[in-house]
Amino acid sequence: MRKNYHIYAAYMKALSDETRINIFDMLAQGELCACKILEEFNITQPTLSYHMKILCDSGLVSGRKDGVWMKYSINRDNLEIVKELFEGIGVSLQTQNNCTAKCSAKC
Amino acid sequence: MRKNYHIYAAYMKALSDETRINIFDMLAQGELCACKILEEFNITQPTLSYHMKILCDSGLVSGRKDGVWMKYSINRDNLEIVKELFEGIGVSLQTQNNCTAKCSAKC
DNA sequence: CATATACATAGATATGTGTCAATGTCTATT
DNA sequence: AATAGACATTGACACATATCTATGTATATG
């Protein structure tokens, strides 16, 4: 089963903006409405809307309409996929720790 | 101690390209020289050089010169920082699991 | 020293990104 | 029905990004 680097890259791209990864981390504390998020940044409302759309389109964040408000939260399943990618890389690095010398391919 | 979202965003940006995150994952298996990496992709050598520079500048990858070859490997310390970011977010989500209803702030 | 190999740099270009002001849409309240 | 508030969409624009071809630089080898 080959890895889908396209979707991994899409997740990373969604978080590659300082404002967006900050928002993502805020959402770790729980669901938030757009207006609450907006208070924390020096950006206009359309710019926030733009960023939230990117986060939602990536699948890392979910939005639901609650009356007048849009409430955003982290999509746990997709966060898990990202977590597992980096954990897997970490494990691979540990595993090849003690055979690097003898295993390193000649160029 | 506030989180440095600027550096997190920089890590994500380095991995936000499909080719680059693929390379990063290849390096999980061990150190590789540029020519070996190049064989795996349909890109020109200057394009690979461009991507490797971005990965190295971010701090996620280290390069060392070995004769004619450039050998690249993952910088474990900075991988750890990325891992911990996502693990921390996962833990926060679990923690607020059973109090979401009562804790969710009114908008 | 001349040559080949591995990689980097420069310049050009098409496309993508982040931001804003202006405007539109939907929902609740008076 | 009119109004106000919350959010989305559009259009414009400056800037960044990914890619290529052409060229430069360093290192090993005959």
Coordinates of N, CA and C (backbone and C1' of nucleotides) in Angstrom, one line a residue, chain A residues 13 17 20 44 46-47 50-51 54 65 67-68, chain C residues 7 16-23 26-28:
Chain A
K13 N 0.1 21.8 3.4 CA -0.1 23.1 2.8 C -1.2 23.9 3.5
D17 N 0.6 28.1 6.7 CA 0.5 29.6 6.9 C 0.5 29.8 8.4
R20 N -3.0 30.1 9.9 CA -3.8 28.9 9.9 C -3.3 27.9 10.9
T44 N -8.7 40.9 8.4 CA -10.1 41.3 8.2 C -11.0 40.0 8.2
P46 N -13.0 38.8 5.8 CA -12.9 38.0 4.6 C -11.6 37.2 4.6
T47 N -10.5 37.7 5.1 CA -9.3 37.0 5.2 C -9.4 35.8 6.1
Y50 N -11.4 33.2 4.3 CA -10.5 32.5 3.3 C -9.7 31.4 3.9
H51 N -9.1 31.7 5.1 CA -8.2 30.7 5.8 C -9.1 29.6 6.3
I54 N -9.8 27.1 3.5 CA -8.6 26.3 3.2 C -8.5 25.2 4.2
K65 N -22.8 24.9 10.9 CA -23.6 26.2 11.0 C -24.5 26.0 12.3
G67 N -27.1 28.4 13.8 CA -27.8 29.7 13.7 C -27.0 30.7 12.9
V68 N -26.6 31.8 13.4 CA -25.9 32.8 12.6 C -24.4 32.4 12.6
Chain C
dC7 P 24.8 14.3 -6.3 O5' 24.6 15.9 -6.3 C5' 25.5 16.7 -5.4 C4' 25.6 18.1 -5.9 C3' 24.3 18.9 -5.8 O3' 24.3 19.7 -4.6 C1' 25.6 19.5 -7.7
dG16 P -2.5 27.3 -10.8 O5' -1.9 27.8 -9.4 C5' -0.7 27.2 -8.8 C4' -0.4 27.8 -7.5 C3' -1.6 27.9 -6.6 O3' -1.1 27.6 -5.2 C1' -0.5 30.0 -6.9
dT17 P -2.1 27.7 -4.0 O5' -1.7 29.1 -3.4 C5' -0.3 29.3 -3.1 C4' -0.2 30.5 -2.2 C3' -1.3 30.7 -1.2 O3' -0.7 31.0 0.1 C1' -1.2 32.7 -2.5
dG18 P -1.6 31.1 1.4 O5' -1.7 32.7 1.7 C5' -0.5 33.4 1.9 C4' -0.9 34.9 2.1 C3' -2.0 35.1 3.1 O3' -1.6 36.2 3.9 C1' -2.6 36.1 1.0
dT19 P -2.5 36.7 5.2 O5' -3.3 38.0 4.7 C5' -2.5 39.1 4.4 C4' -3.3 40.1 3.5 C3' -4.7 40.4 4.1 O3' -4.6 41.5 5.0 C1' -4.6 40.2 1.7
dC20 P -6.0 42.1 5.7 O5' -6.6 43.0 4.7 C5' -5.9 44.1 4.1 C4' -6.6 44.7 3.0 C3' -8.0 45.2 3.3 O3' -8.1 46.6 3.3 C1' -8.0 43.9 1.3
dA21 P -9.5 47.3 4.0 O5' -10.3 47.5 2.6 C5' -9.8 48.3 1.6 C4' -10.8 48.4 0.5 C3' -12.2 48.9 0.9 O3' -12.8 49.7 -0.2 C1' -12.4 46.7 0.0
dA22 P -14.2 50.3 0.0 O5' -15.2 49.3 -0.8 C5' -14.9 49.0 -2.1 C4' -15.9 48.0 -2.6 C3' -17.3 48.3 -2.2 O3' -18.2 48.2 -3.4 C1' -16.8 46.1 -1.7
dT23 P -19.7 48.6 -3.3 O5' -20.4 47.1 -3.2 C5' -20.0 46.1 -4.2 C4' -20.5 44.8 -3.8 C3' -22.0 44.7 -3.4 O3' -22.7 43.9 -4.3 C1' -20.7 43.5 -1.9
dC26 P -29.0 32.7 0.5 O5' -29.2 32.4 2.0 C5' -28.0 31.8 2.7 C4' -28.1 32.3 4.2 C3' -29.5 32.0 4.9 O3' -29.2 31.2 6.0 C1' -28.6 34.2 5.4
dT27 P -30.5 30.4 6.7 O5' -30.6 31.2 8.1 C5' -29.4 31.3 8.9 C4' -29.6 32.3 10.0 C3' -31.0 32.2 10.7 O3' -30.8 32.1 12.1 C1' -30.6 34.5 10.1
dA28 P -31.9 31.5 13.1 O5' -32.2 32.8 14.1 C5' -31.0 33.3 14.8 C4' -31.3 34.8 15.1 C3' -32.6 35.0 15.9 O3' -32.2 35.7 17.1 C1' -32.5 36.5 14.1

